[in-house]
PDB file of C-alpha atoms in Angstrom:
ATOM      1  CA  UNK O 281       3.483 -15.751   4.863  1.00  0.00           C
ATOM      2  CA  UNK O 282       4.041 -16.679   1.283  1.00  0.00           C
ATOM      3  CA  UNK O 283       0.243 -16.318   0.595  1.00  0.00           C
ATOM      4  CA  UNK O 284      -0.357 -13.289   2.328  1.00  0.00           C
ATOM      5  CA  UNK O 285       2.200 -11.750   0.858  1.00  0.00           C
ATOM      6  CA  UNK O 286       1.290 -12.458  -2.539  1.00  0.00           C
ATOM      7  CA  UNK O 287      -2.076 -10.784  -1.968  1.00  0.00           C
ATOM      8  CA  UNK O 288      -1.053  -7.704  -0.687  1.00  0.00           C
ATOM      9  CA  UNK O 289       1.399  -7.052  -3.433  1.00  0.00           C
ATOM     10  CA  UNK O 290      -1.669  -7.167  -5.706  1.00  0.00           C
ATOM     11  CA  UNK O 291      -3.348  -5.067  -3.780  1.00  0.00           C
ATOM     12  CA  UNK O 292      -0.472  -3.144  -3.835  1.00  0.00           C
ATOM     13  CA  UNK O 293      -0.484  -3.165  -7.411  1.00  0.00           C
ATOM     14  CA  UNK O 294      -4.435  -3.006  -8.007  1.00  0.00           C
ATOM     15  CA  UNK O 295      -5.561  -0.088  -6.018  1.00  0.00           C
ATOM     16  CA  UNK O 296      -3.777   3.343  -5.937  1.00  0.00           C
ATOM     17  CA  UNK O 297      -5.494   4.894  -3.802  1.00  0.00           C
ATOM     18  CA  UNK O 298      -3.897   4.255  -0.222  1.00  0.00           C
ATOM     19  CA  UNK O 299      -6.652   4.547   2.181  1.00  0.00           C
ATOM     20  CA  UNK O 300      -8.763   1.844   0.445  1.00  0.00           C
ATOM     21  CA  UNK O 301      -5.294   0.059  -0.313  1.00  0.00           C
ATOM     22  CA  UNK O 302      -5.202   0.077   3.892  1.00  0.00           C
ATOM     23  CA  UNK O 303      -8.587  -0.989   3.822  1.00  0.00           C
ATOM     24  CA  UNK O 304      -8.311  -3.992   1.439  1.00  0.00           C
ATOM     25  CA  UNK O 305      -5.017  -4.765   3.178  1.00  0.00           C
ATOM     26  CA  UNK O 306      -6.097  -4.825   6.449  1.00  0.00           C
ATOM     27  CA  UNK O 307      -8.949  -7.102   5.950  1.00  0.00           C
ATOM     28  CA  UNK O 308      -6.718 -10.180   4.570  1.00  0.00           C
ATOM     29  CA  UNK O 309      -4.390  -9.427   7.382  1.00  0.00           C
ATOM     30  CA  UNK O 310      -7.057  -9.970   9.844  1.00  0.00           C
ATOM     31  CA  UNK O 311      -7.990 -13.377   7.917  1.00  0.00           C
ATOM     32  CA  UNK O 312      -4.409 -14.569   7.766  1.00  0.00           C
ATOM     33  CA  UNK O 313      -3.857 -13.983  11.305  1.00  0.00           C
ATOM     34  CA  UNK O 314      -6.935 -15.645  12.314  1.00  0.00           C
ATOM     35  CA  UNK O 315      -5.948 -18.926   9.909  1.00  0.00           C
ATOM     36  CA  UNK O 316      -2.646 -18.542  11.879  1.00  0.00           C
ATOM     37  CA  UNK O 317      -4.475 -18.902  14.902  1.00  0.00           C
ATOM     38  CA  UNK O 318      -6.330 -21.957  14.176  1.00  0.00           C
ATOM     39  CA  UNK O 319      -3.443 -23.801  13.616  1.00  0.00           C
ATOM     40  CA  UNK O 320      -1.873 -22.999  16.796  1.00  0.00           C
ATOM     41  CA  UNK O 321      -4.891 -23.765  18.511  1.00  0.00           C
ATOM     42  CA  UNK O 322      -4.321 -27.165  17.377  1.00  0.00           C
ATOM     43  CA  UNK O 323      -0.229 -27.292  17.902  1.00  0.00           C
ATOM     44  CA  UNK O 324       1.712 -28.268  20.481  1.00  0.00           C
ATOM     45  CA  UNK O 325       5.125 -26.659  20.535  1.00  0.00           C
ATOM     46  CA  UNK O 326       7.409 -29.951  21.459  1.00  0.00           C
ATOM     47  CA  UNK O 327      10.136 -27.254  23.151  1.00  0.00           C
ATOM     48  CA  UNK O 328      10.211 -24.094  24.867  1.00  0.00           C
ATOM     49  CA  UNK O 329      12.501 -22.929  22.438  1.00  0.00           C
ATOM     50  CA  UNK O 330       9.893 -23.505  19.806  1.00  0.00           C
ATOM     51  CA  UNK O 331       7.408 -21.746  21.329  1.00  0.00           C
ATOM     52  CA  UNK O 332       9.597 -18.601  21.354  1.00  0.00           C
ATOM     53  CA  UNK O 333      10.605 -19.202  18.306  1.00  0.00           C
ATOM     54  CA  UNK O 334       7.220 -18.607  16.610  1.00  0.00           C
ATOM     55  CA  UNK O 335       6.328 -15.856  19.406  1.00  0.00           C
ATOM     56  CA  UNK O 336       9.460 -13.805  18.705  1.00  0.00           C
ATOM     57  CA  UNK O 337      10.194 -14.334  14.987  1.00  0.00           C
ATOM     58  CA  UNK O 338       7.263 -15.913  13.238  1.00  0.00           C
ATOM     59  CA  UNK O 339       3.695 -14.244  14.443  1.00  0.00           C
ATOM     60  CA  UNK O 340       5.212 -10.456  14.523  1.00  0.00           C
ATOM     61  CA  UNK O 341       5.296 -11.249  10.702  1.00  0.00           C
ATOM     62  CA  UNK O 342       1.884 -11.162  10.423  1.00  0.00           C
ATOM     63  CA  UNK O 343       1.116  -8.645  13.538  1.00  0.00           C
ATOM     64  CA  UNK O 344       3.818  -5.855  12.259  1.00  0.00           C
ATOM     65  CA  UNK O 345       1.778  -5.997   8.679  1.00  0.00           C
ATOM     66  CA  UNK O 346      -1.482  -5.547  10.216  1.00  0.00           C
ATOM     67  CA  UNK O 347       0.391  -2.651  12.219  1.00  0.00           C
ATOM     68  CA  UNK O 348       2.090  -0.419   9.322  1.00  0.00           C
ATOM     69  CA  UNK O 349      -1.471  -0.932   7.674  1.00  0.00           C
ATOM     70  CA  UNK O 350      -3.604   0.406  10.235  1.00  0.00           C
ATOM     71  CA  UNK O 351      -1.041   3.174  11.072  1.00  0.00           C
ATOM     72  CA  UNK O 352      -0.747   4.136   7.602  1.00  0.00           C
ATOM     73  CA  UNK O 353      -4.365   4.452   7.703  1.00  0.00           C
ATOM     74  CA  UNK O 354      -4.643   6.728   9.831  1.00  0.00           C
ATOM     75  CA  UNK O 355      -1.877   8.905   9.034  1.00  0.00           C
ATOM     76  CA  UNK O 356      -3.945   9.091   5.620  1.00  0.00           C
ATOM     77  CA  UNK O 357      -6.976   9.351   6.853  1.00  0.00           C
ATOM     78  CA  UNK O 358      -5.408  12.607   8.645  1.00  0.00           C
ATOM     79  CA  UNK O 359      -3.499  14.279   6.463  1.00  0.00           C
ATOM     80  CA  UNK O 360      -4.238  17.936   6.061  1.00  0.00           C
ATOM     81  CA  UNK O 361      -5.209  19.847   2.768  1.00  0.00           C
ATOM     82  CA  UNK O 362      -2.812  22.125   1.765  1.00  0.00           C
ATOM     83  CA  UNK O 363       0.546  22.972   0.166  1.00  0.00           C
ATOM     84  CA  UNK O 364       3.611  20.823   0.072  1.00  0.00           C
ATOM     85  CA  UNK O 365       4.562  22.825   2.881  1.00  0.00           C
ATOM     86  CA  UNK O 366       2.134  22.014   5.285  1.00  0.00           C
ATOM     87  CA  UNK O 367       2.368  17.996   4.169  1.00  0.00           C
ATOM     88  CA  UNK O 368       6.059  18.228   5.173  1.00  0.00           C
ATOM     89  CA  UNK O 369       5.028  19.444   8.580  1.00  0.00           C
ATOM     90  CA  UNK O 370       2.791  16.699   9.031  1.00  0.00           C
ATOM     91  CA  UNK O 371       4.769  13.866   8.014  1.00  0.00           C
ATOM     92  CA  UNK O 372       7.703  15.030   9.805  1.00  0.00           C
ATOM     93  CA  UNK O 373       5.838  15.299  12.847  1.00  0.00           C
ATOM     94  CA  UNK O 374       4.157  11.871  12.607  1.00  0.00           C
ATOM     95  CA  UNK O 375       8.216  11.135  12.490  1.00  0.00           C
ATOM     96  CA  UNK O 376       8.379  12.422  15.886  1.00  0.00           C
ATOM     97  CA  UNK O 377       5.933  10.426  17.170  1.00  0.00           C
ATOM     98  CA  UNK O 378       7.526   7.030  15.655  1.00  0.00           C
ATOM     99  CA  UNK O 379      10.937   8.223  17.681  1.00  0.00           C
ATOM    100  CA  UNK O 380       8.757   9.024  21.205  1.00  0.00           C
ATOM    101  CA  UNK O 381       7.957   5.530  20.888  1.00  0.00           C
ATOM    102  CA  UNK O 382      11.344   4.196  20.284  1.00  0.00           C
ATOM    103  CA  UNK O 383      12.391   6.341  23.191  1.00  0.00           C
ATOM    104  CA  UNK O 384       9.699   5.131  25.375  1.00  0.00           C
ATOM    105  CA  UNK O 385      10.409   1.567  24.614  1.00  0.00           C
ATOM    106  CA  UNK O 386      14.314   1.735  24.542  1.00  0.00           C
ATOM    107  CA  UNK O 387      15.033  -0.780  27.009  1.00  0.00           C
ATOM    108  CA  UNK O 388      13.224  -3.871  25.356  1.00  0.00           C
ATOM    109  CA  UNK O 389      14.126  -1.744  21.802  1.00  0.00           C
ATOM    110  CA  UNK O 390      17.675  -2.417  22.349  1.00  0.00           C
ATOM    111  CA  UNK O 391      17.264  -5.934  24.090  1.00  0.00           C
ATOM    112  CA  UNK O 392      15.744  -6.810  20.518  1.00  0.00           C
ATOM    113  CA  UNK O 393      17.648  -5.289  18.359  1.00  0.00           C
ATOM    114  CA  UNK O 394      20.799  -6.236  19.755  1.00  0.00           C
ATOM    115  CA  UNK O 395      20.125 -10.246  19.315  1.00  0.00           C
ATOM    116  CA  UNK O 396      19.663 -10.672  23.440  1.00  0.00           C
ATOM    117  CA  UNK O 397      17.963 -13.882  24.715  1.00  0.00           C
ATOM    118  CA  UNK O 398      18.408 -14.275  28.179  1.00  0.00           C
ATOM    119  CA  UNK O 399      14.838 -12.572  29.135  1.00  0.00           C
ATOM    120  CA  UNK O 400      13.123 -14.276  26.063  1.00  0.00           C
ATOM    121  CA  UNK O 401      11.429 -17.188  28.213  1.00  0.00           C
ATOM    122  CA  UNK O 402       9.423 -13.932  29.956  1.00  0.00           C
ATOM    123  CA  UNK O 403       9.152 -12.088  26.859  1.00  0.00           C
ATOM    124  CA  UNK O 404       7.995 -14.856  24.406  1.00  0.00           C
ATOM    125  CA  UNK O 405       6.171 -17.824  26.276  1.00  0.00           C
ATOM    126  CA  UNK O 406       2.627 -17.834  27.005  1.00  0.00           C
ATOM    127  CA  UNK O 407       1.762 -17.234  30.709  1.00  0.00           C
ATOM    128  CA  UNK O 408       5.309 -16.536  31.941  1.00  0.00           C
ATOM    129  CA  UNK O 409       4.700 -12.319  32.316  1.00  0.00           C
ATOM    130  CA  UNK O 410       6.318 -10.719  34.711  1.00  0.00           C
ATOM    131  CA  UNK O 411       4.469  -7.754  36.274  1.00  0.00           C
ATOM    132  CA  UNK O 412       8.225  -6.153  37.209  1.00  0.00           C
ATOM    133  CA  UNK O 413       8.515  -5.770  33.395  1.00  0.00           C
ATOM    134  CA  UNK O 414       6.186  -2.715  33.085  1.00  0.00           C
ATOM    135  CA  UNK O 415       3.436  -4.312  30.916  1.00  0.00           C
ATOM    136  CA  UNK O 416       1.255  -2.602  28.377  1.00  0.00           C
ATOM    137  CA  UNK O 417      -2.466  -2.648  30.053  1.00  0.00           C
ATOM    138  CA  UNK O 418      -3.986  -4.031  26.560  1.00  0.00           C
ATOM    139  CA  UNK O 419      -1.867  -7.149  27.407  1.00  0.00           C
ATOM    140  CA  UNK O 420      -4.417  -8.018  30.081  1.00  0.00           C
ATOM    141  CA  UNK O 421      -6.929  -8.529  27.465  1.00  0.00           C
ATOM    142  CA  UNK O 422      -5.257 -10.413  25.078  1.00  0.00           C
ATOM    143  CA  UNK O 423      -5.852 -13.896  23.893  1.00  0.00           C
ATOM    144  CA  UNK O 424      -2.878 -15.285  26.404  1.00  0.00           C
ATOM    145  CA  UNK O 425      -3.693 -18.572  24.333  1.00  0.00           C
ATOM    146  CA  UNK O 426      -2.198 -16.921  21.337  1.00  0.00           C
ATOM    147  CA  UNK O 427      -0.041 -13.582  23.022  1.00  0.00           C
ATOM    148  CA  UNK O 428       2.721 -13.535  25.129  1.00  0.00           C
ATOM    149  CA  UNK O 429       3.816 -10.549  27.123  1.00  0.00           C
ATOM    150  CA  UNK O 430       6.104  -8.938  24.049  1.00  0.00           C
ATOM    151  CA  UNK O 431       5.306 -10.516  20.879  1.00  0.00           C
ATOM    152  CA  UNK O 432       3.365  -7.684  20.017  1.00  0.00           C
ATOM    153  CA  UNK O 433       6.087  -5.139  20.886  1.00  0.00           C
ATOM    154  CA  UNK O 434       8.261  -6.808  18.367  1.00  0.00           C
ATOM    155  CA  UNK O 435       5.510  -6.590  15.640  1.00  0.00           C
ATOM    156  CA  UNK O 436       5.549  -2.854  16.545  1.00  0.00           C
ATOM    157  CA  UNK O 437       9.047  -2.368  16.179  1.00  0.00           C
ATOM    158  CA  UNK O 438       9.026  -4.098  12.750  1.00  0.00           C
ATOM    159  CA  UNK O 439       5.956  -1.907  11.711  1.00  0.00           C
ATOM    160  CA  UNK O 440       7.546   1.191  12.761  1.00  0.00           C
ATOM    161  CA  UNK O 441      10.403   0.259  10.598  1.00  0.00           C
ATOM    162  CA  UNK O 442       8.273   1.003   7.050  1.00  0.00           C
ATOM    163  CA  UNK O 443       6.411   3.496   8.569  1.00  0.00           C
ATOM    164  CA  UNK O 444       9.346   5.369   8.853  1.00  0.00           C
ATOM    165  CA  UNK O 445      10.086   4.476   5.428  1.00  0.00           C
ATOM    166  CA  UNK O 446       7.040   5.037   4.194  1.00  0.00           C
ATOM    167  CA  UNK O 447       6.967   8.507   5.541  1.00  0.00           C
ATOM    168  CA  UNK O 448      10.163   8.983   4.318  1.00  0.00           C
ATOM    169  CA  UNK O 449       9.087   8.263   0.769  1.00  0.00           C
ATOM    170  CA  UNK O 450       6.467  10.623   1.247  1.00  0.00           C
ATOM    171  CA  UNK O 451       8.836  13.580   1.861  1.00  0.00           C
ATOM    172  CA  UNK O 452      10.890  12.483  -0.984  1.00  0.00           C
ATOM    173  CA  UNK O 453       7.725  12.689  -3.347  1.00  0.00           C
ATOM    174  CA  UNK O 454       7.054  15.914  -2.030  1.00  0.00           C
ATOM    175  CA  UNK O 455      10.415  17.315  -2.197  1.00  0.00           C
ATOM    176  CA  UNK O 456      10.714  15.843  -6.024  1.00  0.00           C
ATOM    177  CA  UNK O 457       7.434  18.016  -6.823  1.00  0.00           C
ATOM    178  CA  UNK O 458       8.371  20.791  -6.018  1.00  0.00           C
ATOM    179  CA  UNK O 459      11.860  20.596  -7.833  1.00  0.00           C
ATOM    180  CA  UNK O 460       9.468  19.608 -10.845  1.00  0.00           C
ATOM    181  CA  UNK O 461       6.963  22.904 -10.192  1.00  0.00           C
ATOM    182  CA  UNK O 462      10.327  25.040  -9.811  1.00  0.00           C
ATOM    183  CA  UNK O 463      12.311  23.865 -13.014  1.00  0.00           C
ATOM    184  CA  UNK O 464       8.657  23.395 -14.502  1.00  0.00           C
ATOM    185  CA  UNK O 465      10.037  20.343 -16.543  1.00  0.00           C
ATOM    186  CA  UNK O 466       8.682  18.864 -19.726  1.00  0.00           C
ATOM    187  CA  UNK O 467       9.179  15.687 -21.407  1.00  0.00           C
ATOM    188  CA  UNK O 468      12.079  15.965 -24.426  1.00  0.00           C
ATOM    189  CA  UNK O 469      10.370  13.387 -26.386  1.00  0.00           C
ATOM    190  CA  UNK O 470       7.408  14.790 -28.328  1.00  0.00           C
ATOM    191  CA  UNK O 471       4.932  12.012 -29.010  1.00  0.00           C
ATOM    192  CA  UNK O 472       2.573  12.244 -32.311  1.00  0.00           C
ATOM    193  CA  UNK O 473      -0.697  10.503 -32.355  1.00  0.00           C
ATOM    194  CA  UNK O 474       0.278   8.223 -35.191  1.00  0.00           C
ATOM    195  CA  UNK O 475      -3.249   6.010 -36.020  1.00  0.00           C
ATOM    196  CA  UNK O 476      -6.819   7.167 -36.936  1.00  0.00           C
ATOM    197  CA  UNK O 477      -9.000  10.134 -35.453  1.00  0.00           C
ATOM    198  CA  UNK O 478     -11.809   7.230 -35.231  1.00  0.00           C
ATOM    199  CA  UNK O 479      -9.229   5.158 -32.970  1.00  0.00           C
ATOM    200  CA  UNK O 480      -8.555   8.231 -30.855  1.00  0.00           C
ATOM    201  CA  UNK O 481     -12.262   8.857 -30.392  1.00  0.00           C
ATOM    202  CA  UNK O 482     -13.113   5.239 -29.592  1.00  0.00           C
ATOM    203  CA  UNK O 483     -10.427   5.621 -26.587  1.00  0.00           C
ATOM    204  CA  UNK O 484     -11.761   8.891 -25.524  1.00  0.00           C
ATOM    205  CA  UNK O 485     -15.156   7.539 -24.654  1.00  0.00           C
ATOM    206  CA  UNK O 486     -13.894   4.284 -23.141  1.00  0.00           C
ATOM    207  CA  UNK O 487     -11.488   6.770 -20.622  1.00  0.00           C
ATOM    208  CA  UNK O 488     -14.824   8.541 -20.005  1.00  0.00           C
ATOM    209  CA  UNK O 489     -16.995   5.769 -19.700  1.00  0.00           C
ATOM    210  CA  UNK O 490     -14.362   4.158 -17.168  1.00  0.00           C
ATOM    211  CA  UNK O 491     -14.274   7.619 -15.473  1.00  0.00           C
ATOM    212  CA  UNK O 492     -10.552   7.400 -15.085  1.00  0.00           C
ATOM    213  CA  UNK O 493      -9.535  10.703 -14.753  1.00  0.00           C
ATOM    214  CA  UNK O 494     -10.569  13.196 -11.589  1.00  0.00           C
ATOM    215  CA  UNK O 495     -13.089  10.306  -9.997  1.00  0.00           C
ATOM    216  CA  UNK O 496     -14.925  10.029 -13.205  1.00  0.00           C
ATOM    217  CA  UNK O 497     -16.270  13.981 -12.370  1.00  0.00           C
ATOM    218  CA  UNK O 498     -14.332  14.768 -16.209  1.00  0.00           C
ATOM    219  CA  UNK O 499     -16.543  15.716 -18.463  1.00  0.00           C
ATOM    220  CA  UNK O 500     -16.598  14.188 -22.160  1.00  0.00           C
ATOM    221  CA  UNK O 501     -15.713  17.986 -23.623  1.00  0.00           C
ATOM    222  CA  UNK O 502     -12.636  18.304 -21.203  1.00  0.00           C
ATOM    223  CA  UNK O 503     -11.183  14.954 -21.888  1.00  0.00           C
ATOM    224  CA  UNK O 504     -11.336  15.187 -25.614  1.00  0.00           C
ATOM    225  CA  UNK O 505      -9.409  19.154 -25.409  1.00  0.00           C
ATOM    226  CA  UNK O 506      -6.996  17.596 -23.156  1.00  0.00           C
ATOM    227  CA  UNK O 507      -6.474  14.799 -25.577  1.00  0.00           C
ATOM    228  CA  UNK O 508      -6.021  17.532 -28.553  1.00  0.00           C
ATOM    229  CA  UNK O 509      -3.787  19.370 -26.722  1.00  0.00           C
ATOM    230  CA  UNK O 510      -1.647  16.446 -25.656  1.00  0.00           C
ATOM    231  CA  UNK O 511      -1.122  15.200 -29.186  1.00  0.00           C
ATOM    232  CA  UNK O 512      -2.006  18.439 -30.934  1.00  0.00           C
ATOM    233  CA  UNK O 513      -4.686  17.448 -32.972  1.00  0.00           C
ATOM    234  CA  UNK O 514      -8.023  17.913 -34.403  1.00  0.00           C
ATOM    235  CA  UNK O 515     -10.753  15.550 -33.144  1.00  0.00           C
ATOM    236  CA  UNK O 516     -13.474  17.635 -35.449  1.00  0.00           C
ATOM    237  CA  UNK O 517     -16.605  16.185 -34.366  1.00  0.00           C
ATOM    238  CA  UNK O 518     -15.919  13.510 -32.081  1.00  0.00           C
ATOM    239  CA  UNK O 519     -19.526  13.110 -31.203  1.00  0.00           C
ATOM    240  CA  UNK O 520     -21.163  12.342 -34.548  1.00  0.00           C
ATOM    241  CA  UNK O 521     -17.777  10.089 -34.909  1.00  0.00           C
ATOM    242  CA  UNK O 522     -18.934   8.261 -31.813  1.00  0.00           C
ATOM    243  CA  UNK O 523     -22.486   7.410 -33.450  1.00  0.00           C
ATOM    244  CA  UNK O 524     -20.794   6.327 -36.988  1.00  0.00           C
ATOM    245  CA  UNK O 525     -18.674   3.454 -34.134  1.00  0.00           C
ATOM    246  CA  UNK O 526     -22.067   3.045 -32.527  1.00  0.00           C
ATOM    247  CA  UNK O 527     -23.559   1.305 -35.798  1.00  0.00           C
ATOM    248  CA  UNK O 528     -20.630  -0.615 -36.988  1.00  0.00           C
ATOM    249  CA  UNK O 529     -21.778  -4.099 -37.898  1.00  0.00           C
ATOM    250  CA  UNK O 530     -19.047  -5.955 -36.622  1.00  0.00           C
ATOM    251  CA  UNK O 531     -16.095  -4.910 -34.089  1.00  0.00           C
ATOM    252  CA  UNK O 532     -17.948  -1.743 -32.372  1.00  0.00           C
ATOM    253  CA  UNK O 533     -14.844  -1.454 -30.442  1.00  0.00           C
ATOM    254  CA  UNK O 534     -12.064  -2.254 -33.167  1.00  0.00           C
ATOM    255  CA  UNK O 535      -9.067  -0.390 -31.632  1.00  0.00           C
ATOM    256  CA  UNK O 536      -9.724  -1.336 -28.062  1.00  0.00           C
ATOM    257  CA  UNK O 537     -10.084  -4.938 -28.971  1.00  0.00           C
ATOM    258  CA  UNK O 538      -6.721  -4.682 -30.948  1.00  0.00           C
ATOM    259  CA  UNK O 539      -5.222  -2.714 -28.094  1.00  0.00           C
ATOM    260  CA  UNK O 540      -6.595  -5.883 -25.470  1.00  0.00           C
ATOM    261  CA  UNK O 541      -4.943  -8.402 -27.800  1.00  0.00           C
ATOM    262  CA  UNK O 542      -1.577  -6.657 -28.021  1.00  0.00           C
ATOM    263  CA  UNK O 543      -1.569  -6.850 -24.888  1.00  0.00           C
ATOM    264  CA  UNK O 544      -2.383  -9.991 -23.862  1.00  0.00           C
ATOM    265  CA  UNK O 545       0.194 -11.203 -26.681  1.00  0.00           C
ATOM    266  CA  UNK O 546       2.647  -9.450 -24.825  1.00  0.00           C
ATOM    267  CA  UNK O 547       2.275 -11.211 -21.673  1.00  0.00           C
ATOM    268  CA  UNK O 548       2.225 -14.474 -23.290  1.00  0.00           C
ATOM    269  CA  UNK O 549       5.532 -13.900 -24.753  1.00  0.00           C
ATOM    270  CA  UNK O 550       8.094 -14.673 -21.983  1.00  0.00           C
ATOM    271  CA  UNK O 551      10.965 -13.185 -23.540  1.00  0.00           C
ATOM    272  CA  UNK O 552       9.418  -9.618 -23.242  1.00  0.00           C
ATOM    273  CA  UNK O 553       9.684  -8.814 -19.580  1.00  0.00           C
ATOM    274  CA  UNK O 554       9.154  -4.861 -20.091  1.00  0.00           C
TER     275      UNK O 554
END
């Protein structure tokens, strides 16, 4: 679990696109669950309690992450194009779907949330299912050596808590965006470019080459004009400046190299945590 969490945290930092993030996360989680299954296939639980604890408390921590990322993936794939009002309606409808799940599973939800244990021997031991407990159809197609009748329901409950938080955060972000647009708030501090125009030109070409704006669709002229506007600076004949940068005999990317060295130095400084 520690290893899985570290990998998911890394993905969260590296990938901004929620759909790509979910795809990568699901791939990693499936691998982690597969490894967990191999371990359990070689393990004989010493007691019934040990088996119950694993399927009630530990395995759902893994599968809940799978359910969560898969649900977020579906939500974002189906997200409609439109204004904030349409998006708010969409996310609120997704919240209603979560409520419907809790309503349908109210009896087991209350059993789990209140910490009851009297039916654990049926819910969380392999091969001890009770048809009278209204089992979901998918249970009969699961690998019964690695599943019980209700461990996946626990995972769904845990995942739904995270999905509810995700949806509520999306709604908060939309409200914040509305407020910003209404107030047309601008930064209180004006930033002035105090390095050279050559350095800014070097940065301009690096940003364009990496395709960091509009998924790479922004052309060089658009980026140049944007930087000139933001910093209130005239880059002049930046194409000619770039040609001069290209023919440097040493350190052609002098400014970018300096940026890289400064950042690495800051990372190496253990006292600099911000």
